[in-house]
Tab-separated table of C-alpha atoms in Angstrom:
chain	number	residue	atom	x	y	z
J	1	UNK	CA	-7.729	-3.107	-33.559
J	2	UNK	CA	-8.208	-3.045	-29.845
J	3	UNK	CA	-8.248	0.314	-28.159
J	4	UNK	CA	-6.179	0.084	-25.116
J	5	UNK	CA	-6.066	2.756	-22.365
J	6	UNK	CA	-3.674	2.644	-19.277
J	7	UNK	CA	-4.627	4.474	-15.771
J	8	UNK	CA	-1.770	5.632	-14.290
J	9	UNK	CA	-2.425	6.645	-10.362
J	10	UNK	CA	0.165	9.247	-9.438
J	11	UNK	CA	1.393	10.955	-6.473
J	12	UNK	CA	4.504	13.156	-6.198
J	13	UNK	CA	5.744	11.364	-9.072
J	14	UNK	CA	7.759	14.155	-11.401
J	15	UNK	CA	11.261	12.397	-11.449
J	16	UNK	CA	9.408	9.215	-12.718
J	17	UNK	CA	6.169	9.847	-14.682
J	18	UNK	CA	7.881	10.884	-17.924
J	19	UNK	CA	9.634	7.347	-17.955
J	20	UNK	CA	7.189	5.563	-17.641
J	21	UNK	CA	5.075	7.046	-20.163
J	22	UNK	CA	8.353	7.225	-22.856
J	23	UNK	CA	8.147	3.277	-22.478
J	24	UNK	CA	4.492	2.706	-23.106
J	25	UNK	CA	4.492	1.091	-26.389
J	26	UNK	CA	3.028	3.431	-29.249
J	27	UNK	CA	0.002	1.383	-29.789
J	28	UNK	CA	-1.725	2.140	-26.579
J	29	UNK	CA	-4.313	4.282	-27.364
J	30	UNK	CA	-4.593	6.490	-24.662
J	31	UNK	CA	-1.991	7.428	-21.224
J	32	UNK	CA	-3.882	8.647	-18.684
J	33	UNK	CA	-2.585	10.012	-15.764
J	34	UNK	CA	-4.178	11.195	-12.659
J	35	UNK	CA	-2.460	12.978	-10.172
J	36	UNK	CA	-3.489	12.444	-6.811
J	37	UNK	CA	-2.753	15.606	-4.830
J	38	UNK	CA	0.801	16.061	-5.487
J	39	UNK	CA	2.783	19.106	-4.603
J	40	UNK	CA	5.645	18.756	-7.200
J	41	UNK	CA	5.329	18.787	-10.940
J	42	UNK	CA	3.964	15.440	-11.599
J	43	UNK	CA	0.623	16.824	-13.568
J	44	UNK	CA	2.875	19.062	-15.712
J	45	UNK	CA	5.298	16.625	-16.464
J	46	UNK	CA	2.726	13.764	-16.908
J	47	UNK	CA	1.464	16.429	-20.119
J	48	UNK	CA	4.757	17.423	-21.645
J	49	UNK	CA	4.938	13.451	-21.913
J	50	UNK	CA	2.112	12.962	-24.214
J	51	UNK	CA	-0.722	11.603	-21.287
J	52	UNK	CA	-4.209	13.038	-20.411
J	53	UNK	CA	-3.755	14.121	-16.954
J	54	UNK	CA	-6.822	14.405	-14.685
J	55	UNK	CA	-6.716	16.013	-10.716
J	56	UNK	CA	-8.226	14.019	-7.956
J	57	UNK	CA	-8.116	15.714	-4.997
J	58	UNK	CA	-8.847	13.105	-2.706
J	59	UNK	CA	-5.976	11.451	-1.329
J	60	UNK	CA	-6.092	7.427	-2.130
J	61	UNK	CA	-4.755	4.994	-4.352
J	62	UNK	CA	-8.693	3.798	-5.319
J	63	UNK	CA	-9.611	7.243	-5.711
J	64	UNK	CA	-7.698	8.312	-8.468
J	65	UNK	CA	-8.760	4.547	-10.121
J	66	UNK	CA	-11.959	6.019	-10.097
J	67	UNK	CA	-11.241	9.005	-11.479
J	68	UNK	CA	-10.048	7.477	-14.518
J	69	UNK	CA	-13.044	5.194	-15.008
J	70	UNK	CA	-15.463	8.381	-14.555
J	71	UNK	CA	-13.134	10.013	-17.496
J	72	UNK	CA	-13.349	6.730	-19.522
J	73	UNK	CA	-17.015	6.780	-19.056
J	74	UNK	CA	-17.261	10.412	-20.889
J	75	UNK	CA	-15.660	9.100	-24.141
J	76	UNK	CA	-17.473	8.603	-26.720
J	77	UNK	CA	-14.582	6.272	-28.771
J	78	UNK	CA	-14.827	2.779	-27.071
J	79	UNK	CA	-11.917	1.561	-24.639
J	80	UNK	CA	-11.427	-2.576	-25.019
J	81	UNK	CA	-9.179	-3.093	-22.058
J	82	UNK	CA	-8.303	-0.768	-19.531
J	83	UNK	CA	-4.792	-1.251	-18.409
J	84	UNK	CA	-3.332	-0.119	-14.944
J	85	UNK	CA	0.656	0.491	-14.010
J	86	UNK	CA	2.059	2.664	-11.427
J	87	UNK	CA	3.744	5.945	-11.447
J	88	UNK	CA	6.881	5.211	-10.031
J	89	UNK	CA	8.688	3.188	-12.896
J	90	UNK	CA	8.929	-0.002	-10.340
J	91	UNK	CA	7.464	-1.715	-13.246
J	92	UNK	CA	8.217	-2.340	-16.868
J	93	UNK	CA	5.622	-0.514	-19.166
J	94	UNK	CA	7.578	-2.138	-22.296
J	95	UNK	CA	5.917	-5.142	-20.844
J	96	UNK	CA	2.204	-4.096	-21.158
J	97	UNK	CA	2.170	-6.478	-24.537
J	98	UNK	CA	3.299	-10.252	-22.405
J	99	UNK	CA	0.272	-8.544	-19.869
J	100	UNK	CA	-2.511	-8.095	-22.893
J	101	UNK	CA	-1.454	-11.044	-24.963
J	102	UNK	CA	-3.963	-13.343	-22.775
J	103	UNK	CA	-6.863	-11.089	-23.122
J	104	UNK	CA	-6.286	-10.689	-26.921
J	105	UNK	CA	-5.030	-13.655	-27.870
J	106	UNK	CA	-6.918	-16.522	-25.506
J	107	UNK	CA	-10.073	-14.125	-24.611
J	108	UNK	CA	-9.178	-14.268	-20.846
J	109	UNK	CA	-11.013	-11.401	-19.029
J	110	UNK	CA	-8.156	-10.392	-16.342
J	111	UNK	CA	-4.335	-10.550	-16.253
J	112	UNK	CA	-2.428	-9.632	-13.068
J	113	UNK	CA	1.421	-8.890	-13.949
J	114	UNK	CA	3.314	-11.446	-11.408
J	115	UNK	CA	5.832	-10.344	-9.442
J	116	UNK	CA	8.386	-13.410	-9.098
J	117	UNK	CA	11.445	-13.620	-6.358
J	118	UNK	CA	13.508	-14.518	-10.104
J	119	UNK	CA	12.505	-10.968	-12.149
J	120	UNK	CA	12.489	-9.096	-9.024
J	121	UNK	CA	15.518	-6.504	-8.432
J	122	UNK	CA	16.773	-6.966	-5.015
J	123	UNK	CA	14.863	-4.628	-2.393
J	124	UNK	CA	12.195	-3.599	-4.763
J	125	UNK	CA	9.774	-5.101	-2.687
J	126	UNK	CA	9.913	-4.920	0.950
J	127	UNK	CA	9.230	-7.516	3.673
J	128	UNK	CA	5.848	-6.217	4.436
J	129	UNK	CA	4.868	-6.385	0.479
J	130	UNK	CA	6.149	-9.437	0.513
J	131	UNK	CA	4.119	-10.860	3.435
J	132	UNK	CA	0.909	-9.351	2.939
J	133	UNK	CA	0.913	-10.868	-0.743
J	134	UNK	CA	2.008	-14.263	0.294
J	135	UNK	CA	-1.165	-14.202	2.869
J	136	UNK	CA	-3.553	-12.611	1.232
J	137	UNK	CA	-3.213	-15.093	-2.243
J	138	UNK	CA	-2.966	-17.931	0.258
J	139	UNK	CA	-6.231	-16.841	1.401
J	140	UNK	CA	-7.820	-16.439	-1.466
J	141	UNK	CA	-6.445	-19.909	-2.118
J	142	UNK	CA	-8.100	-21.733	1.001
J	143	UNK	CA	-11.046	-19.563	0.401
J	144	UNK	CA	-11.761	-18.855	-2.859
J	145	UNK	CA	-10.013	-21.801	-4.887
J	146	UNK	CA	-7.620	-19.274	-6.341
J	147	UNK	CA	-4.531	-19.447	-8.331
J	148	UNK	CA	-3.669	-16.207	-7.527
J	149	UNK	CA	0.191	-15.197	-6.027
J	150	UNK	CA	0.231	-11.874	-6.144
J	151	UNK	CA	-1.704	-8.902	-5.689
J	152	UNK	CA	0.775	-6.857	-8.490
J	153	UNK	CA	-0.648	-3.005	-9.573
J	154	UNK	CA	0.563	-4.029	-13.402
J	155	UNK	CA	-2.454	-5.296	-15.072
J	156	UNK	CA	-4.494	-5.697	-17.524
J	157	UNK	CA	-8.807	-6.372	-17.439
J	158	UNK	CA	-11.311	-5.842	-20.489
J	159	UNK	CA	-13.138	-2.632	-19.899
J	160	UNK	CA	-16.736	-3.692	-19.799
J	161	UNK	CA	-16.085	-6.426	-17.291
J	162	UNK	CA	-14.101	-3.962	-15.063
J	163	UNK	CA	-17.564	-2.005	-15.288
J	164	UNK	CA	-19.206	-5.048	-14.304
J	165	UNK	CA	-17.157	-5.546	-10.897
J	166	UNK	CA	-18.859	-1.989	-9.581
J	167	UNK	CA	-15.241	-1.139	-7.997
J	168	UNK	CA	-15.450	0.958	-4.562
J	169	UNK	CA	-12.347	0.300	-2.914
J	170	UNK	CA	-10.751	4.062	-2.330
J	171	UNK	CA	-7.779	3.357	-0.681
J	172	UNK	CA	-5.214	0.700	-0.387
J	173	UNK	CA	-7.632	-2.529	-1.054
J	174	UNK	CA	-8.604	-1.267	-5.007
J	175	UNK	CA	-6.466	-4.442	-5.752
J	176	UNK	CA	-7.078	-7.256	-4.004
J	177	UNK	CA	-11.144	-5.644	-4.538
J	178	UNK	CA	-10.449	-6.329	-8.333
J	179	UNK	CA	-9.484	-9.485	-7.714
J	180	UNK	CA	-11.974	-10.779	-5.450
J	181	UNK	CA	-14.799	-9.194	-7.626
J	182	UNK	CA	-12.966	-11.269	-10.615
J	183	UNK	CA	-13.057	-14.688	-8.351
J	184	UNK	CA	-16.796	-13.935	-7.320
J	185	UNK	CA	-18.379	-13.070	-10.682
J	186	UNK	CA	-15.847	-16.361	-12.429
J	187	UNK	CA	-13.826	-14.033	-15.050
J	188	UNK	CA	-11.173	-16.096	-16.634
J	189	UNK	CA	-7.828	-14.759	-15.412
J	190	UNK	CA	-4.185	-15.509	-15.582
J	191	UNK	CA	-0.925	-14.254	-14.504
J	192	UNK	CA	2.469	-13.648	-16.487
J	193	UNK	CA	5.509	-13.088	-14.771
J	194	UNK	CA	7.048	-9.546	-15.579
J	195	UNK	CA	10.003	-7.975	-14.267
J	196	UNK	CA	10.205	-5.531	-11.223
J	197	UNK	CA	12.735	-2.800	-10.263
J	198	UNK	CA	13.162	-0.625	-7.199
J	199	UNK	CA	10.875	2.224	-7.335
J	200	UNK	CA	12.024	5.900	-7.970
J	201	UNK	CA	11.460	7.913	-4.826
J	202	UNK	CA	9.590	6.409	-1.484
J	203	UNK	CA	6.849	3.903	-1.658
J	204	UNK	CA	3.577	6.155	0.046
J	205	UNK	CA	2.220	2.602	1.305
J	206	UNK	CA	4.810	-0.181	1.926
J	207	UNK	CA	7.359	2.402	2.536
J	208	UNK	CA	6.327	3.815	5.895
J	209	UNK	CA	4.805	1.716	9.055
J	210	UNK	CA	1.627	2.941	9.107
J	211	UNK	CA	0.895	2.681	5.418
J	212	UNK	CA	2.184	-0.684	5.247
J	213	UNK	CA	-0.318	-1.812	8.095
J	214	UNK	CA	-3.377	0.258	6.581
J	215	UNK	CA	-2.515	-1.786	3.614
J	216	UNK	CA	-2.077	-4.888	5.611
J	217	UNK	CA	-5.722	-4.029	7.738
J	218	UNK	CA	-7.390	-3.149	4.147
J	219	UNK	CA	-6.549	-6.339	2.165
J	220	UNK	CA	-7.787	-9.195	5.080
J	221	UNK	CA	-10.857	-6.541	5.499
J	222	UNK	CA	-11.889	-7.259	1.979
J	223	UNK	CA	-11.157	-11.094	1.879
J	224	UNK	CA	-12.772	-11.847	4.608
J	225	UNK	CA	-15.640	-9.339	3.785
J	226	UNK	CA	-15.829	-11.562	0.414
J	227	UNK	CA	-15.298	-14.718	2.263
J	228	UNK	CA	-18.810	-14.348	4.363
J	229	UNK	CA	-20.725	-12.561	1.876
């Protein structure tokens, strides 16, 4: 039996977090949540649900990914595949299965949970999110021979090969990072379309102009950091 452990990143996230970890199917091994900084009730919440939680105090999407590899690194049970989903119940967590069937079924390495205009609930994704995936996978396209077409939060990668990519990213590039990492060291990937709903509460990147453009600076930064490297 695979042991499966999903990071869950979380920020100001109390009206959410529980719902998202009450639709984690029971098999997961482990729901870990860190909470990055918030000021409401998320961490306490997050616990009364049934999920580790862990404090990173430094603001940043990457950071609290990191945090949860450094606590997966202390176990001494193994982890398989490492599984990532946001906070915000934007996506489906009853979908983690379609997202690990490729890893345990086909041995692919990496599986990013597709975002596609048909399973998407109108507004859930904003123009900006839009754009920046649409360039940044066609990018990776001309430059990298990727199939790539989105950069989705939702996904799935097989724990010692995530160790293998040395992750740095802190911020707003940990997922295009992954990805490039993936194309550069040739990890067999795949994507499977999975449904996507309007978040609860306000995006902290896509929904304000400066995070969206942070995002936007953060994402070419790494491809083109990858591209010449």
């Amino acid at each position: 039996m695979k042991m499966i452990r999903v990071i869950i990143p979380a920020f100001n996230e109390e009206k959410s977090i529980s719902k998202v970890i009450g639709d984690i199917p029971p098999h997961v091994t482990e729901i870990i949540v860190v909470d990055n900084n918030s000021t409401d009730h998320t961490n306490k919440v997050a616990a009364n649900a049934g999920a580790t939680v862990l404090s990173e105090s430094k603001s940043g999407y990457g950071n609290a990914c990191l945090k949860g590899l450094s606590y997966l690194k202390t176990l001494d049970q193994k982890t398989d595949i490492v599984v990532f989903l946001d906070g915000d119940y934007s996506d489906y967590p009853e979908e983690i299965d379609k997202i690990l069937a490729p890893i345990i079924n086909d041995h692919i390495d990496f599986v990013i949970g597709a975002r596609v205009k048909s399973k998407r609930e109108s507004g859930s994704m904003t123009f900006p999110q839009v754009f920046g995936n649409w360039l940044a996978t066609s990018l990776m396209r001309v430059f990298f021979t990727s199939k790539f077409t989105d950069l989705g939060p939702f996904r799935a990668i097989k724990y010692k090969k995530l160790l293998n990519l040395k992750m740095e990213d802190k911020t707003y590039g940990w997922t295009v990072e992954m990805q490039l990492k993936a194309l550069k060291q040739s990890l067999s990937y795949a994507e499977v379309e999975v449904r996507y709903r309007n978040r609860i509460g306000q995006s902290k990147v896509s929904g304000t102009v400066k995070g969206a453009i942070m995002a936007g600076i953060k994402i070419l930064g790494w491809i083109f950091k990858y591209t010449f490297k």
